[in-house]
Amino acid sequence: MAILRIATLGHPVLRRVADPIPPDQIRSPAVQQLIADMRETMADYDGVGLAAPQVHQSIRLVILEQSGQEMVLINPEITFLTSTAVRSFEGCLSVPEMRAAVDRCAQVRVQALDEQGQPLDFMASDFDAIVVQHECDHLDGVLYVDRCDTRTLAFLPNYRRYGPLDPDFQPSEE
Ligand code: NI
């Protein structure tokens, strides 16, 4: 196993639309090794999700936590189930040391294949839905900074020091 290098903002691989994995290749040594390495990498960075493009592999594979359980999603499809949005402050290993507010759909349906090629079909709400949408965006070349309220962007030390910025806050002119 190996800890993989993370592609950061500006690397073209993060902006590509990733290729589907043919189902008959899911159990191949190459894909299984990548899954094992991504697992180790995500744990090392203490992340809750990692998409293959973030480790320079432009294929539709993500590893993420759902309700504290790790899952592998291959060729995932997301369906929005509500018009209700949920706002949270997101970060990304590919956009180091930053946070910003992003509004996401509060409940989604996820259809995918697991690491054995078996079909998955489940609902995700709130934090789980946020994680799924963030990771699956990576497969389409989309980063959270594309979707965030840019007025809330903060470097991590400032975020920790001052807390989440209120986008409606008006600085006084004194
Ligand atoms: Ni990310």
PDB file of C-alpha atoms and ligand atoms in Angstrom:
ATOM      1  CA  MET A   1       0.000   0.000   0.000  1.00  0.00           C
ATOM      2  CA  ALA A   2       1.062   3.563  -0.450  1.00  0.00           C
ATOM      3  CA  ILE A   3       0.057   7.064   0.491  1.00  0.00           C
ATOM      4  CA  LEU A   4      -0.632   8.868  -2.776  1.00  0.00           C
ATOM      5  CA  ARG A   5       0.181  12.441  -3.725  1.00  0.00           C
ATOM      6  CA  ILE A   6      -2.795  14.792  -3.789  1.00  0.00           C
ATOM      7  CA  ALA A   7      -3.373  16.983  -6.844  1.00  0.00           C
ATOM      8  CA  THR A   8      -4.059  20.569  -5.798  1.00  0.00           C
ATOM      9  CA  LEU A   9      -5.982  23.479  -7.290  1.00  0.00           C
ATOM     10  CA  GLY A  10      -4.594  24.338 -10.714  1.00  0.00           C
ATOM     11  CA  HIS A  11      -3.715  20.760 -11.692  1.00  0.00           C
ATOM     12  CA  PRO A  12      -5.640  19.976 -14.897  1.00  0.00           C
ATOM     13  CA  VAL A  13      -6.641  16.488 -13.693  1.00  0.00           C
ATOM     14  CA  LEU A  14      -9.015  18.148 -11.214  1.00  0.00           C
ATOM     15  CA  ARG A  15     -10.872  19.809 -14.102  1.00  0.00           C
ATOM     16  CA  ARG A  16     -11.364  16.784 -16.346  1.00  0.00           C
ATOM     17  CA  VAL A  17     -14.598  14.834 -16.568  1.00  0.00           C
ATOM     18  CA  ALA A  18     -13.426  11.450 -15.308  1.00  0.00           C
ATOM     19  CA  ASP A  19     -13.996   8.251 -17.264  1.00  0.00           C
ATOM     20  CA  PRO A  20     -16.370   5.491 -16.081  1.00  0.00           C
ATOM     21  CA  ILE A  21     -14.755   2.255 -14.924  1.00  0.00           C
ATOM     22  CA  PRO A  22     -15.919  -0.713 -17.007  1.00  0.00           C
ATOM     23  CA  PRO A  23     -17.644  -3.001 -14.472  1.00  0.00           C
ATOM     24  CA  ASP A  24     -15.544  -5.989 -15.520  1.00  0.00           C
ATOM     25  CA  GLN A  25     -12.404  -4.106 -14.491  1.00  0.00           C
ATOM     26  CA  ILE A  26     -13.523  -3.334 -10.933  1.00  0.00           C
ATOM     27  CA  ARG A  27     -11.975  -6.513  -9.533  1.00  0.00           C
ATOM     28  CA  SER A  28      -8.752  -6.095 -11.487  1.00  0.00           C
ATOM     29  CA  PRO A  29      -5.535  -5.820  -9.457  1.00  0.00           C
ATOM     30  CA  ALA A  30      -4.998  -2.255 -10.721  1.00  0.00           C
ATOM     31  CA  VAL A  31      -8.366  -0.969  -9.493  1.00  0.00           C
ATOM     32  CA  GLN A  32      -8.181  -2.929  -6.220  1.00  0.00           C
ATOM     33  CA  GLN A  33      -4.702  -1.562  -5.559  1.00  0.00           C
ATOM     34  CA  LEU A  34      -5.895   1.979  -6.238  1.00  0.00           C
ATOM     35  CA  ILE A  35      -8.786   1.502  -3.789  1.00  0.00           C
ATOM     36  CA  ALA A  36      -6.396   0.230  -1.115  1.00  0.00           C
ATOM     37  CA  ASP A  37      -4.011   3.134  -1.691  1.00  0.00           C
ATOM     38  CA  MET A  38      -6.838   5.694  -1.661  1.00  0.00           C
ATOM     39  CA  ARG A  39      -8.073   4.206   1.607  1.00  0.00           C
ATOM     40  CA  GLU A  40      -4.654   4.600   3.167  1.00  0.00           C
ATOM     41  CA  THR A  41      -4.289   8.116   1.758  1.00  0.00           C
ATOM     42  CA  MET A  42      -7.680   9.261   3.058  1.00  0.00           C
ATOM     43  CA  ALA A  43      -6.893   7.891   6.516  1.00  0.00           C
ATOM     44  CA  ASP A  44      -3.485   9.541   6.535  1.00  0.00           C
ATOM     45  CA  TYR A  45      -5.020  12.927   5.707  1.00  0.00           C
ATOM     46  CA  ASP A  46      -7.861  12.305   8.156  1.00  0.00           C
ATOM     47  CA  GLY A  47     -10.384  13.085   5.406  1.00  0.00           C
ATOM     48  CA  VAL A  48     -14.021  12.044   5.033  1.00  0.00           C
ATOM     49  CA  GLY A  49     -13.788  11.588   1.294  1.00  0.00           C
ATOM     50  CA  LEU A  50     -11.356  11.211  -1.561  1.00  0.00           C
ATOM     51  CA  ALA A  51     -12.019  11.054  -5.300  1.00  0.00           C
ATOM     52  CA  ALA A  52      -9.698   9.329  -7.767  1.00  0.00           C
ATOM     53  CA  PRO A  53      -8.949  12.545  -9.732  1.00  0.00           C
ATOM     54  CA  GLN A  54      -7.479  13.953  -6.517  1.00  0.00           C
ATOM     55  CA  VAL A  55      -4.796  11.255  -6.735  1.00  0.00           C
ATOM     56  CA  HIS A  56      -4.217  11.906 -10.450  1.00  0.00           C
ATOM     57  CA  GLN A  57      -6.500   9.096 -11.704  1.00  0.00           C
ATOM     58  CA  SER A  58      -9.224  10.414 -13.992  1.00  0.00           C
ATOM     59  CA  ILE A  59     -11.726   7.622 -13.314  1.00  0.00           C
ATOM     60  CA  ARG A  60     -15.127   7.599 -11.625  1.00  0.00           C
ATOM     61  CA  LEU A  61     -14.207   6.220  -8.211  1.00  0.00           C
ATOM     62  CA  VAL A  62     -14.617   7.796  -4.785  1.00  0.00           C
ATOM     63  CA  ILE A  63     -14.081   6.669  -1.210  1.00  0.00           C
ATOM     64  CA  LEU A  64     -16.107   8.391   1.468  1.00  0.00           C
ATOM     65  CA  GLU A  65     -17.648   8.081   4.870  1.00  0.00           C
ATOM     66  CA  GLN A  66     -21.400   7.743   5.263  1.00  0.00           C
ATOM     67  CA  SER A  67     -22.658   7.815   8.850  1.00  0.00           C
ATOM     68  CA  GLY A  68     -19.135   6.965   9.980  1.00  0.00           C
ATOM     69  CA  GLN A  69     -18.857   3.953   7.666  1.00  0.00           C
ATOM     70  CA  GLU A  70     -16.408   3.938   4.805  1.00  0.00           C
ATOM     71  CA  MET A  71     -17.837   3.258   1.355  1.00  0.00           C
ATOM     72  CA  VAL A  72     -16.455   2.892  -2.149  1.00  0.00           C
ATOM     73  CA  LEU A  73     -18.590   4.298  -4.970  1.00  0.00           C
ATOM     74  CA  ILE A  74     -17.813   3.466  -8.574  1.00  0.00           C
ATOM     75  CA  ASN A  75     -19.575   5.238 -11.464  1.00  0.00           C
ATOM     76  CA  PRO A  76     -21.956   6.974  -9.010  1.00  0.00           C
ATOM     77  CA  GLU A  77     -25.122   8.747 -10.122  1.00  0.00           C
ATOM     78  CA  ILE A  78     -26.826  11.280  -7.874  1.00  0.00           C
ATOM     79  CA  THR A  79     -30.483  12.277  -7.972  1.00  0.00           C
ATOM     80  CA  PHE A  80     -31.648  15.329  -6.020  1.00  0.00           C
ATOM     81  CA  LEU A  81     -34.674  14.428  -3.905  1.00  0.00           C
ATOM     82  CA  THR A  82     -35.575  17.832  -2.478  1.00  0.00           C
ATOM     83  CA  SER A  83     -35.324  21.522  -3.265  1.00  0.00           C
ATOM     84  CA  THR A  84     -34.232  22.132   0.342  1.00  0.00           C
ATOM     85  CA  ALA A  85     -30.632  23.267   0.613  1.00  0.00           C
ATOM     86  CA  VAL A  86     -28.258  22.723   3.489  1.00  0.00           C
ATOM     87  CA  ARG A  87     -25.360  25.113   4.054  1.00  0.00           C
ATOM     88  CA  SER A  88     -22.066  24.043   5.562  1.00  0.00           C
ATOM     89  CA  PHE A  89     -18.429  25.062   5.546  1.00  0.00           C
ATOM     90  CA  GLU A  90     -16.455  22.765   3.281  1.00  0.00           C
ATOM     91  CA  GLY A  91     -12.813  22.081   2.813  1.00  0.00           C
ATOM     92  CA  CYS A  92     -10.951  19.913   0.316  1.00  0.00           C
ATOM     93  CA  LEU A  93      -7.561  18.204   0.318  1.00  0.00           C
ATOM     94  CA  SER A  94      -7.054  19.649  -3.158  1.00  0.00           C
ATOM     95  CA  VAL A  95      -7.681  23.202  -1.903  1.00  0.00           C
ATOM     96  CA  PRO A  96      -5.480  23.080   1.172  1.00  0.00           C
ATOM     97  CA  GLU A  97      -5.967  25.269   4.210  1.00  0.00           C
ATOM     98  CA  MET A  98      -9.215  26.905   3.113  1.00  0.00           C
ATOM     99  CA  ARG A  99     -12.892  26.780   4.054  1.00  0.00           C
ATOM    100  CA  ALA A 100     -16.023  28.315   2.557  1.00  0.00           C
ATOM    101  CA  ALA A 101     -19.793  28.033   2.788  1.00  0.00           C
ATOM    102  CA  VAL A 102     -21.521  25.869   0.183  1.00  0.00           C
ATOM    103  CA  ASP A 103     -25.237  25.217  -0.248  1.00  0.00           C
ATOM    104  CA  ARG A 104     -26.025  21.641  -1.227  1.00  0.00           C
ATOM    105  CA  CYS A 105     -29.150  19.600  -1.786  1.00  0.00           C
ATOM    106  CA  ALA A 106     -30.248  18.255   1.603  1.00  0.00           C
ATOM    107  CA  GLN A 107     -31.273  14.795   0.396  1.00  0.00           C
ATOM    108  CA  VAL A 108     -30.040  12.736  -2.519  1.00  0.00           C
ATOM    109  CA  ARG A 109     -30.364   9.254  -3.935  1.00  0.00           C
ATOM    110  CA  VAL A 110     -27.087   7.545  -4.797  1.00  0.00           C
ATOM    111  CA  GLN A 111     -26.752   4.719  -7.293  1.00  0.00           C
ATOM    112  CA  ALA A 112     -23.323   3.220  -7.856  1.00  0.00           C
ATOM    113  CA  LEU A 113     -21.287   0.017  -7.880  1.00  0.00           C
ATOM    114  CA  ASP A 114     -19.289  -1.035  -4.845  1.00  0.00           C
ATOM    115  CA  GLU A 115     -15.701  -2.278  -4.841  1.00  0.00           C
ATOM    116  CA  GLN A 116     -16.858  -5.786  -5.772  1.00  0.00           C
ATOM    117  CA  GLY A 117     -18.989  -4.463  -8.642  1.00  0.00           C
ATOM    118  CA  GLN A 118     -22.268  -4.997  -6.766  1.00  0.00           C
ATOM    119  CA  PRO A 119     -25.000  -2.370  -7.179  1.00  0.00           C
ATOM    120  CA  LEU A 120     -25.617   0.159  -4.415  1.00  0.00           C
ATOM    121  CA  ASP A 121     -28.756   2.268  -4.113  1.00  0.00           C
ATOM    122  CA  PHE A 122     -29.277   4.418  -1.026  1.00  0.00           C
ATOM    123  CA  MET A 123     -30.412   7.791   0.254  1.00  0.00           C
ATOM    124  CA  ALA A 124     -28.145  10.306   1.922  1.00  0.00           C
ATOM    125  CA  SER A 125     -29.251  13.292   3.991  1.00  0.00           C
ATOM    126  CA  ASP A 126     -27.620  16.372   5.464  1.00  0.00           C
ATOM    127  CA  PHE A 127     -23.895  15.814   6.193  1.00  0.00           C
ATOM    128  CA  ASP A 128     -23.826  12.496   4.314  1.00  0.00           C
ATOM    129  CA  ALA A 129     -25.500  14.163   1.323  1.00  0.00           C
ATOM    130  CA  ILE A 130     -22.961  16.994   1.416  1.00  0.00           C
ATOM    131  CA  VAL A 131     -20.037  14.562   1.364  1.00  0.00           C
ATOM    132  CA  VAL A 132     -21.485  12.544  -1.516  1.00  0.00           C
ATOM    133  CA  GLN A 133     -22.127  15.652  -3.604  1.00  0.00           C
ATOM    134  CA  HIS A 134     -18.682  17.116  -2.877  1.00  0.00           C
ATOM    135  CA  GLU A 135     -16.889  13.893  -3.849  1.00  0.00           C
ATOM    136  CA  CYS A 136     -18.995  13.173  -6.924  1.00  0.00           C
ATOM    137  CA  ASP A 137     -18.435  16.754  -8.126  1.00  0.00           C
ATOM    138  CA  HIS A 138     -14.736  15.867  -8.359  1.00  0.00           C
ATOM    139  CA  LEU A 139     -15.627  13.269 -11.012  1.00  0.00           C
ATOM    140  CA  ASP A 140     -17.082  16.050 -13.169  1.00  0.00           C
ATOM    141  CA  GLY A 141     -14.160  18.405 -12.699  1.00  0.00           C
ATOM    142  CA  VAL A 142     -16.048  20.586 -10.220  1.00  0.00           C
ATOM    143  CA  LEU A 143     -14.544  21.888  -6.978  1.00  0.00           C
ATOM    144  CA  TYR A 144     -16.381  23.307  -3.975  1.00  0.00           C
ATOM    145  CA  VAL A 145     -14.832  26.703  -4.654  1.00  0.00           C
ATOM    146  CA  ASP A 146     -16.920  26.787  -7.859  1.00  0.00           C
ATOM    147  CA  ARG A 147     -20.092  26.485  -5.803  1.00  0.00           C
ATOM    148  CA  CYS A 148     -19.202  28.386  -2.640  1.00  0.00           C
ATOM    149  CA  ASP A 149     -20.292  31.789  -1.435  1.00  0.00           C
ATOM    150  CA  THR A 150     -16.963  33.445  -2.195  1.00  0.00           C
ATOM    151  CA  ARG A 151     -17.522  36.088   0.495  1.00  0.00           C
ATOM    152  CA  THR A 152     -17.115  33.336   3.085  1.00  0.00           C
ATOM    153  CA  LEU A 153     -13.781  32.003   1.773  1.00  0.00           C
ATOM    154  CA  ALA A 154     -11.256  31.893   4.588  1.00  0.00           C
ATOM    155  CA  PHE A 155      -7.791  30.601   5.216  1.00  0.00           C
ATOM    156  CA  LEU A 156      -7.955  27.867   7.809  1.00  0.00           C
ATOM    157  CA  PRO A 157      -6.092  29.722  10.583  1.00  0.00           C
ATOM    158  CA  ASN A 158      -8.504  32.652  10.192  1.00  0.00           C
ATOM    159  CA  TYR A 159     -11.483  30.307  10.065  1.00  0.00           C
ATOM    160  CA  ARG A 160     -10.339  28.759  13.329  1.00  0.00           C
ATOM    161  CA  ARG A 161      -9.640  32.138  14.880  1.00  0.00           C
ATOM    162  CA  TYR A 162     -12.729  34.098  13.796  1.00  0.00           C
ATOM    163  CA  GLY A 163     -15.203  31.318  13.021  1.00  0.00           C
ATOM    164  CA  PRO A 164     -17.376  30.997   9.920  1.00  0.00           C
ATOM    165  CA  LEU A 165     -17.925  34.341   8.239  1.00  0.00           C
ATOM    166  CA  ASP A 166     -21.488  35.538   8.053  1.00  0.00           C
ATOM    167  CA  PRO A 167     -22.010  36.397   4.378  1.00  0.00           C
ATOM    168  CA  ASP A 168     -24.541  39.074   5.355  1.00  0.00           C
ATOM    169  CA  PHE A 169     -22.115  40.802   7.684  1.00  0.00           C
ATOM    170  CA  GLN A 170     -21.531  44.439   6.669  1.00  0.00           C
ATOM    171  CA  PRO A 171     -18.261  45.886   7.934  1.00  0.00           C
ATOM    172  CA  SER A 172     -18.717  49.289   9.515  1.00  0.00           C
ATOM    173  CA  GLU A 173     -17.136  52.262   7.777  1.00  0.00           C
ATOM    174  CA  GLU A 174     -15.581  53.844  10.842  1.00  0.00           C
TER     175      GLU A 174
HETATM  176 NI    NI B   1     -12.598  17.648  -2.356  1.00  0.00          NI
END
